[in-house]
Coordinates of C-alpha atoms and ligand atoms in Angstrom, one line a residue:
M1 CA 0.0 0.0 0.0
K2 CA 1.3 3.4 -0.9
A3 CA 1.5 5.7 2.1
L4 CA -0.1 9.1 1.7
D5 CA 2.1 12.1 2.1
D6 CA 1.7 14.6 5.0
S7 CA -0.4 17.1 3.2
S8 CA -2.9 14.4 2.2
Y9 CA -3.2 13.4 5.8
D10 CA -3.8 17.1 6.7
A11 CA -6.5 17.3 4.0
A12 CA -8.1 14.1 5.2
R13 CA -8.2 15.4 8.7
E14 CA -9.8 18.7 7.7
S15 CA -12.5 16.7 5.8
M16 CA -13.0 14.5 8.9
V17 CA -13.6 17.5 11.1
R18 CA -16.0 19.1 8.6
E19 CA -18.0 16.1 7.5
Q20 CA -18.0 13.8 10.5
I21 CA -17.7 16.1 13.5
A22 CA -19.0 19.6 12.9
A23 CA -21.7 18.4 10.5
R24 CA -23.0 16.1 13.2
G25 CA -23.4 18.8 15.8
V26 CA -20.2 18.9 17.8
R27 CA -19.9 22.6 18.5
D28 CA -17.3 23.3 21.2
P29 CA -14.6 25.3 19.2
R30 CA -11.8 24.0 21.5
V31 CA -12.8 20.4 20.8
I32 CA -13.0 21.0 17.1
E33 CA -9.5 22.6 17.1
A34 CA -8.1 19.7 19.1
M35 CA -9.5 17.2 16.5
R36 CA -8.0 19.4 13.8
Q37 CA -4.6 19.3 15.4
V38 CA -3.9 15.8 16.6
P39 CA -2.5 13.6 13.8
R40 CA -4.7 10.6 14.2
H41 CA -2.8 8.6 11.5
L42 CA 0.3 8.5 13.8
F43 CA -1.8 6.6 16.4
V44 CA -3.0 3.8 14.2
P45 CA -0.7 0.9 13.1
A46 CA 1.3 1.8 9.9
A47 CA -0.5 -0.7 7.8
D48 CA -3.9 0.9 8.5
R49 CA -2.7 4.5 8.3
D50 CA -4.6 5.3 5.1
R51 CA -7.9 4.5 6.9
A52 CA -7.1 6.7 9.9
Y53 CA -9.5 9.4 8.9
A54 CA -12.4 7.2 7.8
D55 CA -15.7 7.4 9.6
S56 CA -15.2 4.2 11.6
P57 CA -13.1 2.5 14.3
V58 CA -9.7 1.2 13.3
P59 CA -8.0 -2.0 14.7
I60 CA -5.0 -1.2 16.9
G61 CA -3.9 -4.8 17.7
E62 CA -4.7 -7.2 20.6
G63 CA -8.3 -7.3 19.3
Q64 CA -8.8 -3.6 20.3
T65 CA -9.9 -0.6 18.3
I66 CA -9.4 3.2 18.3
S67 CA -12.9 4.7 18.4
Q68 CA -14.6 6.4 15.4
P69 CA -13.5 10.1 15.2
Y70 CA -17.1 11.3 15.9
I71 CA -17.3 9.3 19.1
V72 CA -13.9 10.7 20.3
A73 CA -15.2 14.3 19.6
L74 CA -18.6 13.6 21.2
M75 CA -17.2 12.2 24.4
T76 CA -14.6 15.0 24.6
E77 CA -17.3 17.6 24.3
L78 CA -19.6 15.9 26.8
V79 CA -17.0 16.1 29.6
R80 CA -16.7 19.9 29.0
P81 CA -12.9 20.1 29.3
K82 CA -11.4 23.2 30.9
S83 CA -7.7 24.3 30.8
G84 CA -7.0 23.7 34.5
D85 CA -8.7 20.2 34.7
R86 CA -7.1 17.0 35.7
A87 CA -8.5 14.1 33.7
L88 CA -8.4 10.3 34.0
E89 CA -8.9 8.0 31.0
V90 CA -9.5 4.3 31.4
G91 CA -8.5 2.3 28.2
T92 CA -5.5 4.1 26.7
G93 CA -5.5 1.9 23.6
S94 CA -3.6 3.8 20.9
G95 CA -3.3 7.0 23.0
Y96 CA -5.3 9.0 20.5
Q97 CA -8.2 10.0 22.8
A98 CA -5.6 10.9 25.5
A99 CA -3.8 13.1 23.0
V100 CA -7.0 14.9 22.0
L101 CA -8.0 15.5 25.7
S102 CA -4.5 16.6 26.6
R103 CA -4.8 19.7 24.3
L104 CA -7.8 20.8 26.4
V105 CA -6.9 20.1 30.1
A106 CA -3.9 20.5 32.4
H107 CA -3.0 16.8 32.7
V108 CA -4.3 13.4 31.5
Y109 CA -3.7 10.2 33.5
T110 CA -4.5 7.2 31.4
I111 CA -4.6 3.4 32.3
E112 CA -4.2 0.5 29.9
L113 CA -4.6 -3.2 30.8
E114 CA -2.7 -4.6 27.8
E115 CA 1.0 -4.1 28.2
T116 CA 1.8 -4.1 24.5
L117 CA -0.7 -1.3 23.8
G118 CA 0.3 0.7 26.8
R119 CA 4.0 0.7 25.8
R120 CA 3.2 1.6 22.2
A121 CA 1.0 4.5 23.3
T122 CA 3.7 5.7 25.7
T123 CA 6.2 5.8 22.8
V124 CA 3.9 7.6 20.4
L125 CA 2.8 10.2 22.9
R126 CA 6.4 10.8 23.9
E127 CA 7.6 11.1 20.3
Q128 CA 4.8 13.6 19.6
K129 CA 5.6 15.6 22.7
Y130 CA 2.3 15.1 24.5
D131 CA 4.1 15.8 27.7
N132 CA 1.0 16.3 29.9
V133 CA -0.1 12.7 29.5
T134 CA 0.9 9.9 32.0
V135 CA 0.3 6.3 30.9
R136 CA 0.2 3.4 33.4
I137 CA -0.2 -0.3 32.7
G138 CA -2.9 -1.6 35.0
D139 CA -6.6 -2.3 35.7
G140 CA -8.8 0.8 35.2
Y141 CA -11.7 -0.7 37.3
A142 CA -9.9 0.7 40.3
G143 CA -9.3 4.1 38.8
W144 CA -6.0 5.8 39.9
P145 CA -6.4 6.7 43.6
E146 CA -2.9 8.3 43.9
H147 CA -4.0 11.1 41.5
A148 CA -7.7 11.3 42.4
P149 CA -9.9 13.3 42.5
F150 CA -10.5 14.1 38.9
D151 CA -12.5 16.8 37.1
I152 CA -13.0 14.5 34.2
I153 CA -13.1 10.7 33.8
M154 CA -13.5 9.1 30.4
V155 CA -13.9 5.4 30.0
T156 CA -13.3 4.1 26.5
A157 CA -14.2 0.4 27.0
A158 CA -17.6 -0.8 28.2
P159 CA -18.2 -2.1 31.8
E160 CA -21.5 -3.9 32.5
Q161 CA -21.9 -1.5 35.4
V162 CA -20.2 1.8 36.3
P163 CA -17.2 0.9 38.6
Q164 CA -17.9 2.6 41.9
P165 CA -14.2 3.6 42.4
L166 CA -14.6 5.9 39.4
I167 CA -17.6 7.6 40.8
D168 CA -15.8 8.0 44.1
Q169 CA -12.7 9.5 42.3
L170 CA -14.8 12.2 40.6
K171 CA -14.5 15.7 42.1
P172 CA -17.7 17.6 43.1
G173 CA -18.5 19.4 39.8
G174 CA -16.8 16.5 37.9
R175 CA -18.0 14.8 34.7
L176 CA -17.7 11.1 33.9
V177 CA -18.5 9.7 30.5
V178 CA -18.8 5.9 30.1
P179 CA -20.4 3.3 27.8
V180 CA -22.4 1.0 30.0
G181 CA -23.9 -2.4 29.0
P182 CA -23.5 -6.0 28.0
R183 CA -20.5 -7.2 26.0
F184 CA -20.3 -7.2 22.2
T185 CA -23.6 -5.6 21.7
V186 CA -25.1 -2.1 21.9
Q187 CA -24.3 -0.2 25.1
T188 CA -25.5 3.2 26.4
L189 CA -23.2 6.1 26.5
Q190 CA -23.8 7.8 29.9
L191 CA -22.8 11.2 31.2
I192 CA -22.5 11.1 35.0
E193 CA -22.1 14.4 36.9
K194 CA -21.4 15.0 40.5
D195 CA -22.7 18.3 41.8
A196 CA -21.1 20.5 44.4
S197 CA -23.0 18.7 47.2
G198 CA -21.9 15.3 45.9
T199 CA -25.2 14.3 44.4
V200 CA -24.7 12.1 41.3
R201 CA -26.9 12.4 38.2
T202 CA -26.9 10.2 35.1
R203 CA -28.0 11.1 31.6
N204 CA -28.2 8.5 28.8
V205 CA -26.7 10.1 25.7
S206 CA -26.8 7.6 22.9
P207 CA -26.4 4.0 21.9
V208 CA -22.8 3.0 21.2
M209 CA -20.6 -0.1 20.7
F210 CA -17.3 -0.4 22.6
V211 CA -15.0 -3.3 23.3
P212 CA -15.6 -4.6 26.8
L213 CA -13.8 -3.3 29.9
R214 CA -12.0 -6.5 31.0
R215 CA -11.1 -7.9 34.3
P216 CA -7.4 -8.7 34.5
Ligands
SAH301 N1 -9.2 5.3 23.9 C1 -8.5 4.4 23.0 C2 -9.3 3.2 22.5 C3 -9.7 2.3 23.6 S1 -10.1 0.7 23.1 C4 -7.9 5.2 21.8 O1 -8.0 6.4 21.8 O2 -7.2 4.5 21.0 C5 -10.3 0.1 24.8 C6 -9.1 -0.1 25.5 O3 -9.4 -0.5 26.9 C7 -8.3 -1.3 24.9 O4 -7.0 -0.9 24.6 C8 -8.3 -2.3 26.1 O5 -7.1 -3.1 26.2 C9 -8.5 -1.4 27.3 N2 -9.0 -2.1 28.5 C10 -9.9 -3.1 28.6 N3 -10.1 -3.4 29.9 C11 -9.4 -2.5 30.6 C12 -9.2 -2.4 32.0 N4 -9.8 -3.1 33.0 N5 -8.3 -1.4 32.4 C13 -7.7 -0.6 31.5 N6 -7.8 -0.7 30.2 C14 -8.6 -1.7 29.8

């Protein structure tokens, strides 16, 4: 397969933002700008690079996928990122979602169960100078208590129920986005918000399909 040159990737990314993201209702200008900046093709395996800007998930090895661009943008908009926020991501995968979020917050902590993927994401993020992202290999069901509480938590694999440690590690005023439901079928993307008094409210946003959040 002939690799595209850099300017073709840039053009493909512009079309992606226009046709898949802005056209479908993502409005936050900071989110749109982050999607425009982060070179998604560098986060997918070299053999699949030419599909990086397609309107679909892309395989990243170990049976896992990098989410469809629209879903990355939607989830990023839902958590309402602010420049001083501290964020946790569960399911680093390729590192792409962490890279997008890192453009919008102070720091992203991200956890990946699969060692191969976690190592590869660490390398790509380092090479691309995403210096405000910290990757850890481990089990995201437990969150990351050493760095809690978080303004934002994004879960990019589907648990059957929302892990309680993640709700506990959300700050008052914090936003948690998570696909919840049975394995290998349609799940519900939920936005869970904790108000200043600690009360938790859940809103069902849309049907989605994610790989399962696995137990180690
Ligand atoms: N956000 C990623 C895509 C995630 S795919 C990206 O932008 O590319 C879901 C990822 O969650 C997979 O890499 C999978 O290995 C990981 N995962 C599954 N169960 C997990 C767990 N218990 N803890 C941490 N990561 C997990």
